[in-house]
Amino acid sequence: MKNDFFEVQSVDACQHILSSFAPVLEAENVSLDQALSLVTAQDVRADEDLPAYSRSSMDGYAVRARDCFGAGESNPVYLSVKARLAVDDYPQISLGPGECAEILTGGSLPSGADAVVMVEHTRQIAEDEIEVFRSLGPGDNIMLSGEDCRSGQIALPAGKRLRPQDLGVLAALGQSRIEVFRRPRVAILSTGDELVPVDEKPAPGKIRDVNSTTLAAWCARAGAEPWLMGIVQDQQQDLQQAVALAVNQADCVLLSGGSSVGTRDLSIEVISSLPQGRILAHGVALSPGKPTILAAQGQIPIIGLPGQVTSAQVVMYVLGLPFLAHLGGEDQAFDRSRQARVWARVKRNIASQQGREDYIRVKLVQDAKGLLWAEPVLAKSGLLRSLLHADGLLRIPAQAEGVSAGGTHEVWLL
Ligand code: AMP
Ligand code: MG
């Protein structure tokens, strides 16, 4: 007779358990075009100033700001144009009082110049003379050398997941290769006698395996490398073999289905009977997603997810994404404040059991006044449509007994 009570643990406790697994942390060297969404394995230091020299950020005239103090429409300042600089000129000239040089966006500043007046705020009045009808201060419309980062400074810290803008800094610094952590390899197993592969027509009573596809996609979203191991029947021996292979070859195992306490729910038994199998949690105070297992074989984490298609994805979103980011070496992976989220008003009252974190699938709608509203997407449990039509998950914290219509709440973007 199986124990049919979960010893439910809070989401925070589960995150704490998951954070104790060591990240993979195997560094590899990749080129910038391969580096998007990977995690920096070491601090990246600038070995030169960026920008290397002071540059203009506008088309206009390089000037000495003090020459233009107090200039206005009715009292323009007159400057003589000493040079017309090309974008790639490194000017040898020096500006004296009353002098300026025509300059293009990105062009380097001649010495003596400490500001650029936009061409729109000037008028050419003779071949070599302009009037400036806007006052400006030192530093206006220029990028100072070293203003992005100074030689020797850390341009990107270790443990950072690389975004397009991060890659841009590396490109500017001439660092065409970078040390990153390899992606964690995640074995994905679906278990259930009723499951058939996506490309098969299910016989009556059978259904297609959805979780392999969604979980692999969420893995990829988390920067991990999914390894699809396919479907395993609800047979102790088959499942044991498959899980043994998975823990042997992967950095993490996701096993969906069979995580509850029914007679066909074998995950707990199978994991427990691995040579170094340990169950760390069975049951999470999370809805949907209560029948979740956190376990390990030696140092390899095994997450048993509910088979239910929506629950599996919510658990993946709430626990799996930060965990895989952590395994991948990302710093602060469990910090929920880094989650992409918005605050929206709730359209109607939603009840929630105290002691359980609820994730309500919501659509986000902006009203005529520009206010953001969260409308729950109603769908029966087991259907795919609640997530399909949702823009986000409205989080009801464990201590709350629900939310009231009109109240503002956190929505995690899907
Ligand atoms: P279980 O967690 O094994 O009790 O499964 C709960 C529900 O989810 C059952 O209706 C299963 O048929 C369904 N289910 C389990 N695994 C999958 C899967 N991989 N794809 C689609 N539905 C599944
Ligand atoms: Mg099942």
Short mmCIF file of C-alpha atoms in Angstrom, two decimals, residues 57-364:
data_model
loop_
_atom_site.label_atom_id
_atom_site.label_comp_id
_atom_site.label_asym_id
_atom_site.label_seq_id
_atom_site.Cartn_x
_atom_site.Cartn_y
_atom_site.Cartn_z
CA SER A 57 27.10 61.61 -31.04
CA MET A 58 25.49 64.01 -33.55
CA ASP A 59 26.01 65.52 -36.97
CA GLY A 60 27.01 69.15 -36.40
CA TYR A 61 30.00 71.21 -35.35
CA ALA A 62 32.64 70.47 -32.74
CA VAL A 63 32.98 73.57 -30.60
CA ARG A 64 34.41 74.98 -27.39
CA ALA A 65 31.26 75.10 -25.26
CA ARG A 66 32.31 78.33 -23.57
CA ASP A 67 32.24 80.03 -27.00
CA CYS A 68 28.53 79.28 -27.24
CA PHE A 69 27.38 80.18 -23.70
CA GLY A 70 24.26 82.31 -23.87
CA ALA A 71 23.70 81.82 -27.61
CA GLY A 72 20.04 82.05 -28.65
CA GLU A 73 17.74 82.66 -31.62
CA SER A 74 17.99 86.42 -31.19
CA ASN A 75 21.67 86.56 -30.21
CA PRO A 76 23.53 83.90 -32.18
CA VAL A 77 27.23 83.29 -31.79
CA TYR A 78 29.47 83.38 -34.87
CA LEU A 79 32.14 80.73 -35.33
CA SER A 80 34.63 80.16 -38.10
CA VAL A 81 34.78 76.68 -39.58
CA LYS A 82 38.38 75.56 -39.32
CA ALA A 83 37.93 72.10 -40.88
CA ARG A 84 35.34 69.75 -42.30
CA LEU A 85 36.06 66.31 -40.82
CA ALA A 86 35.20 62.95 -42.37
CA VAL A 87 33.73 60.28 -40.09
CA ASP A 88 37.04 58.38 -39.97
CA ASP A 89 39.39 61.39 -39.67
CA TYR A 90 41.55 61.51 -36.58
CA PRO A 91 41.94 65.29 -36.53
CA GLN A 92 45.38 66.82 -35.91
CA ILE A 93 43.93 70.33 -35.61
CA SER A 94 43.25 72.15 -32.36
CA LEU A 95 40.35 74.57 -31.96
CA GLY A 96 41.14 78.04 -30.75
CA PRO A 97 38.66 80.66 -29.49
CA GLY A 98 35.81 81.27 -31.97
CA GLU A 99 36.67 78.20 -34.04
CA CYS A 100 34.68 75.08 -34.83
CA ALA A 101 34.96 72.01 -37.06
CA GLU A 102 32.22 70.29 -39.00
CA ILE A 103 31.84 66.76 -37.63
CA LEU A 104 29.70 63.67 -38.31
CA THR A 105 28.08 61.25 -35.86
CA GLY A 106 30.85 59.02 -34.52
CA GLY A 107 33.66 61.26 -35.74
CA SER A 108 36.50 61.86 -33.29
CA LEU A 109 36.73 65.24 -31.63
CA PRO A 110 39.57 67.64 -32.44
CA SER A 111 41.55 68.83 -29.45
CA GLY A 112 40.17 71.93 -27.81
CA ALA A 113 36.59 70.88 -28.57
CA ASP A 114 34.43 69.85 -25.61
CA ALA A 115 30.94 69.78 -27.14
CA VAL A 116 29.09 69.36 -30.41
CA VAL A 117 26.31 71.63 -31.54
CA MET A 118 23.68 69.88 -33.63
CA VAL A 119 23.54 70.99 -37.25
CA GLU A 120 19.84 71.90 -36.66
CA HIS A 121 20.96 74.58 -34.22
CA THR A 122 23.31 76.27 -36.67
CA ARG A 123 23.05 78.18 -39.91
CA GLN A 124 25.78 78.49 -42.51
CA ILE A 125 26.21 82.18 -43.28
CA ALA A 126 29.41 82.15 -45.33
CA GLU A 127 31.78 79.60 -46.84
CA ASP A 128 33.69 79.27 -43.55
CA GLU A 129 31.34 80.80 -41.06
CA ILE A 130 28.29 79.58 -39.13
CA GLU A 131 25.99 81.03 -36.56
CA VAL A 132 25.01 79.00 -33.52
CA PHE A 133 21.66 79.87 -31.95
CA ARG A 134 21.58 77.42 -29.05
CA SER A 135 23.63 77.56 -25.87
CA LEU A 136 25.36 74.37 -24.79
CA GLY A 137 27.55 73.03 -22.03
CA PRO A 138 30.77 71.02 -21.97
CA GLY A 139 30.12 67.35 -22.80
CA ASP A 140 26.94 68.01 -24.79
CA ASN A 141 26.50 65.60 -27.69
CA ILE A 142 29.80 63.86 -27.21
CA MET A 143 30.80 60.41 -25.93
CA LEU A 144 33.92 60.71 -23.80
CA SER A 145 36.71 58.20 -24.18
CA GLY A 146 36.27 55.42 -21.61
CA GLU A 147 32.66 56.43 -20.91
CA ASP A 148 31.31 52.95 -21.83
CA CYS A 149 34.08 51.25 -19.91
CA ARG A 150 37.68 51.90 -18.96
CA SER A 151 40.63 49.67 -19.74
CA GLY A 152 41.00 47.19 -16.88
CA GLN A 153 37.36 47.42 -15.78
CA ILE A 154 35.03 44.41 -15.79
CA ALA A 155 32.87 44.91 -18.87
CA LEU A 156 30.75 41.80 -18.18
CA PRO A 157 30.79 39.80 -14.95
CA ALA A 158 30.99 36.00 -14.77
CA GLY A 159 27.64 34.23 -14.48
CA LYS A 160 25.81 36.55 -16.84
CA ARG A 161 23.52 35.23 -19.53
CA LEU A 162 24.52 36.97 -22.72
CA ARG A 163 21.98 39.23 -24.39
CA PRO A 164 22.40 40.88 -27.79
CA GLN A 165 23.52 44.14 -26.14
CA ASP A 166 26.17 42.29 -24.11
CA LEU A 167 27.57 40.79 -27.30
CA GLY A 168 27.75 44.31 -28.72
CA VAL A 169 30.13 45.39 -25.94
CA LEU A 170 32.36 42.38 -26.63
CA ALA A 171 32.37 43.20 -30.33
CA ALA A 172 33.34 46.83 -29.63
CA LEU A 173 36.20 45.60 -27.42
CA GLY A 174 37.47 43.29 -30.15
CA GLN A 175 36.83 40.17 -28.09
CA SER A 176 35.66 37.85 -30.83
CA ARG A 177 35.64 34.74 -28.64
CA ILE A 178 34.40 34.25 -25.13
CA GLU A 179 34.56 31.67 -22.33
CA VAL A 180 31.08 30.41 -21.54
CA PHE A 181 29.64 27.48 -19.63
CA ARG A 182 28.38 24.62 -21.71
CA ARG A 183 24.62 24.22 -21.65
CA PRO A 184 23.32 21.67 -19.14
CA ARG A 185 22.07 18.55 -20.91
CA VAL A 186 18.56 17.72 -19.80
CA ALA A 187 17.07 14.27 -20.39
CA ILE A 188 13.33 14.39 -20.98
CA LEU A 189 11.19 11.31 -20.43
CA SER A 190 7.43 10.97 -20.75
CA THR A 191 5.78 8.12 -18.98
CA GLY A 192 2.27 6.73 -19.46
CA ASP A 193 0.72 3.67 -21.08
CA GLU A 194 -1.67 5.99 -22.92
CA LEU A 195 1.00 7.99 -24.74
CA VAL A 196 2.00 7.73 -28.38
CA PRO A 197 4.61 9.80 -30.26
CA VAL A 198 3.50 13.01 -31.98
CA ASP A 199 3.73 11.55 -35.47
CA GLU A 200 1.45 8.61 -34.68
CA LYS A 201 -2.32 8.57 -34.89
CA PRO A 202 -3.49 7.57 -31.42
CA ALA A 203 -5.68 4.47 -31.23
CA PRO A 204 -8.87 4.97 -29.22
CA GLY A 205 -7.93 5.52 -25.59
CA LYS A 206 -4.47 6.82 -26.43
CA ILE A 207 -3.22 10.41 -26.67
CA ARG A 208 -0.17 12.06 -28.16
CA ASP A 209 2.77 12.91 -25.96
CA VAL A 210 2.64 16.67 -25.49
CA ASN A 211 5.04 17.07 -22.59
CA SER A 212 8.17 15.97 -24.43
CA THR A 213 7.67 18.83 -26.85
CA THR A 214 6.71 21.52 -24.35
CA LEU A 215 9.32 20.58 -21.77
CA ALA A 216 12.07 20.49 -24.41
CA ALA A 217 11.01 23.93 -25.58
CA TRP A 218 11.01 25.32 -22.03
CA CYS A 219 14.46 23.77 -21.53
CA ALA A 220 15.75 25.52 -24.60
CA ARG A 221 14.16 28.74 -23.30
CA ALA A 222 16.16 28.27 -20.09
CA GLY A 223 19.39 27.95 -22.06
CA ALA A 224 19.65 24.19 -21.53
CA GLU A 225 20.04 21.46 -24.13
CA PRO A 226 17.08 19.09 -24.22
CA TRP A 227 17.66 15.42 -24.92
CA LEU A 228 14.41 13.78 -25.92
CA MET A 229 14.40 10.20 -24.69
CA GLY A 230 10.81 9.51 -25.71
CA ILE A 231 7.96 7.61 -24.10
CA VAL A 232 8.25 4.90 -21.48
CA GLN A 233 5.38 2.65 -20.43
CA ASP A 234 4.19 2.54 -16.84
CA GLN A 235 6.37 -0.49 -16.20
CA GLN A 236 8.73 -0.42 -13.28
CA GLN A 237 11.55 -2.17 -15.08
CA ASP A 238 11.33 -0.14 -18.31
CA LEU A 239 11.15 3.08 -16.39
CA GLN A 240 14.03 2.11 -14.16
CA GLN A 241 16.21 1.36 -17.15
CA ALA A 242 15.33 4.60 -18.88
CA VAL A 243 15.95 6.72 -15.77
CA ALA A 244 19.25 4.92 -15.12
CA LEU A 245 20.41 5.74 -18.64
CA ALA A 246 19.23 9.33 -18.26
CA VAL A 247 21.08 10.01 -15.00
CA ASN A 248 24.16 8.44 -16.51
CA GLN A 249 24.28 10.65 -19.57
CA ALA A 250 22.60 13.91 -18.61
CA ASP A 251 23.11 16.73 -16.11
CA CYS A 252 19.45 16.73 -15.11
CA VAL A 253 16.41 14.53 -15.71
CA LEU A 254 12.83 15.65 -16.27
CA LEU A 255 10.35 12.85 -15.92
CA SER A 256 6.73 13.72 -16.62
CA GLY A 257 3.76 11.60 -15.59
CA GLY A 258 3.41 9.14 -12.77
CA SER A 259 4.48 11.64 -10.13
CA SER A 260 1.36 11.32 -7.98
CA VAL A 261 0.28 8.53 -5.65
CA GLY A 262 -1.90 6.27 -7.83
CA THR A 263 -1.21 2.61 -8.59
CA ARG A 264 0.21 3.56 -11.99
CA ASP A 265 2.41 6.29 -10.51
CA LEU A 266 5.80 4.68 -10.43
CA SER A 267 8.19 7.63 -10.36
CA ILE A 268 8.75 7.62 -6.60
CA GLU A 269 9.40 3.88 -6.51
CA VAL A 270 11.67 3.97 -9.51
CA ILE A 271 13.78 6.86 -8.24
CA SER A 272 13.95 5.39 -4.73
CA SER A 273 15.30 2.13 -6.05
CA LEU A 274 18.20 3.73 -7.96
CA PRO A 275 21.50 2.86 -6.23
CA GLN A 276 21.94 6.40 -4.85
CA GLY A 277 18.36 7.58 -5.31
CA ARG A 278 17.04 10.15 -2.84
CA ILE A 279 13.60 11.76 -2.73
CA LEU A 280 14.03 15.38 -1.60
CA ALA A 281 10.41 16.52 -1.92
CA HIS A 282 7.15 14.94 -2.95
CA GLY A 283 4.43 17.53 -3.33
CA VAL A 284 4.80 21.27 -3.76
CA ALA A 285 2.45 23.90 -2.36
CA LEU A 286 1.79 25.08 -5.89
CA SER A 287 -1.31 25.13 -8.05
CA PRO A 288 -1.35 23.82 -10.65
CA GLY A 289 1.53 21.46 -10.06
CA LYS A 290 1.15 19.89 -6.63
CA PRO A 291 2.24 16.33 -7.56
CA THR A 292 5.85 17.26 -8.21
CA ILE A 293 8.92 15.30 -7.13
CA LEU A 294 12.37 16.68 -6.45
CA ALA A 295 14.94 13.93 -6.26
CA ALA A 296 18.52 13.01 -7.00
CA GLN A 297 20.59 10.06 -8.06
CA GLY A 298 24.01 10.87 -6.60
CA GLN A 299 24.63 14.45 -7.71
CA ILE A 300 22.22 14.36 -10.66
CA PRO A 301 18.91 16.13 -10.10
CA ILE A 302 15.68 14.42 -11.14
CA ILE A 303 12.48 16.42 -11.34
CA GLY A 304 9.26 14.43 -11.52
CA LEU A 305 6.59 16.57 -13.13
CA PRO A 306 2.87 15.96 -13.18
CA GLY A 307 1.69 14.47 -16.48
CA GLN A 308 -1.10 17.00 -16.80
CA VAL A 309 -0.04 19.23 -19.68
CA THR A 310 -0.66 22.58 -18.00
CA SER A 311 0.62 21.59 -14.57
CA ALA A 312 3.84 20.26 -16.05
CA GLN A 313 4.48 23.58 -17.77
CA VAL A 314 3.63 25.71 -14.75
CA VAL A 315 6.04 23.68 -12.62
CA MET A 316 8.60 24.00 -15.36
CA TYR A 317 8.06 27.74 -15.45
CA VAL A 318 8.09 28.30 -11.69
CA LEU A 319 10.80 25.83 -10.63
CA GLY A 320 12.38 24.45 -13.79
CA LEU A 321 13.44 27.65 -15.52
CA PRO A 322 15.32 29.16 -12.57
CA PHE A 323 16.79 25.78 -11.73
CA LEU A 324 18.12 25.17 -15.25
CA ALA A 325 19.50 28.71 -15.31
CA HIS A 326 21.28 27.90 -12.03
CA LEU A 327 22.62 24.61 -13.43
CA GLY A 328 23.90 26.57 -16.41
CA GLY A 329 25.98 28.76 -14.11
CA GLU A 330 23.80 31.86 -14.12
CA ASP A 331 24.24 34.09 -11.11
CA GLN A 332 21.14 34.92 -9.01
CA ALA A 333 19.09 32.41 -10.99
CA PHE A 334 16.45 32.04 -8.27
CA ASP A 335 15.95 35.76 -7.73
CA ARG A 336 12.29 36.13 -8.61
CA SER A 337 12.59 39.86 -8.99
CA ARG A 338 14.52 39.24 -12.21
CA GLN A 339 11.53 37.49 -13.75
CA ALA A 340 9.93 39.36 -16.66
CA ARG A 341 6.72 40.62 -15.09
CA VAL A 342 4.16 43.38 -15.07
CA TRP A 343 1.63 44.60 -12.53
CA ALA A 344 -1.96 44.44 -13.64
CA ARG A 345 -5.40 44.94 -12.13
CA VAL A 346 -7.45 41.80 -11.76
CA LYS A 347 -10.76 41.69 -13.58
CA ARG A 348 -12.59 39.63 -10.97
CA ASN A 349 -12.26 37.97 -7.58
CA ILE A 350 -10.15 34.83 -7.58
CA ALA A 351 -10.17 32.50 -4.59
CA SER A 352 -7.02 30.72 -3.53
CA GLN A 353 -6.25 28.29 -0.80
CA GLN A 354 -4.00 29.74 1.86
CA GLY A 355 -0.60 28.09 2.10
CA ARG A 356 -0.39 27.42 -1.61
CA GLU A 357 1.07 29.56 -4.37
CA ASP A 358 -1.42 29.87 -7.21
CA TYR A 359 -0.54 30.68 -10.78
CA ILE A 360 -3.62 31.85 -12.64
CA ARG A 361 -3.36 31.92 -16.42
CA VAL A 362 -4.34 35.41 -17.54
CA LYS A 363 -4.74 37.47 -20.64
CA LEU A 364 -3.45 41.02 -20.42
#
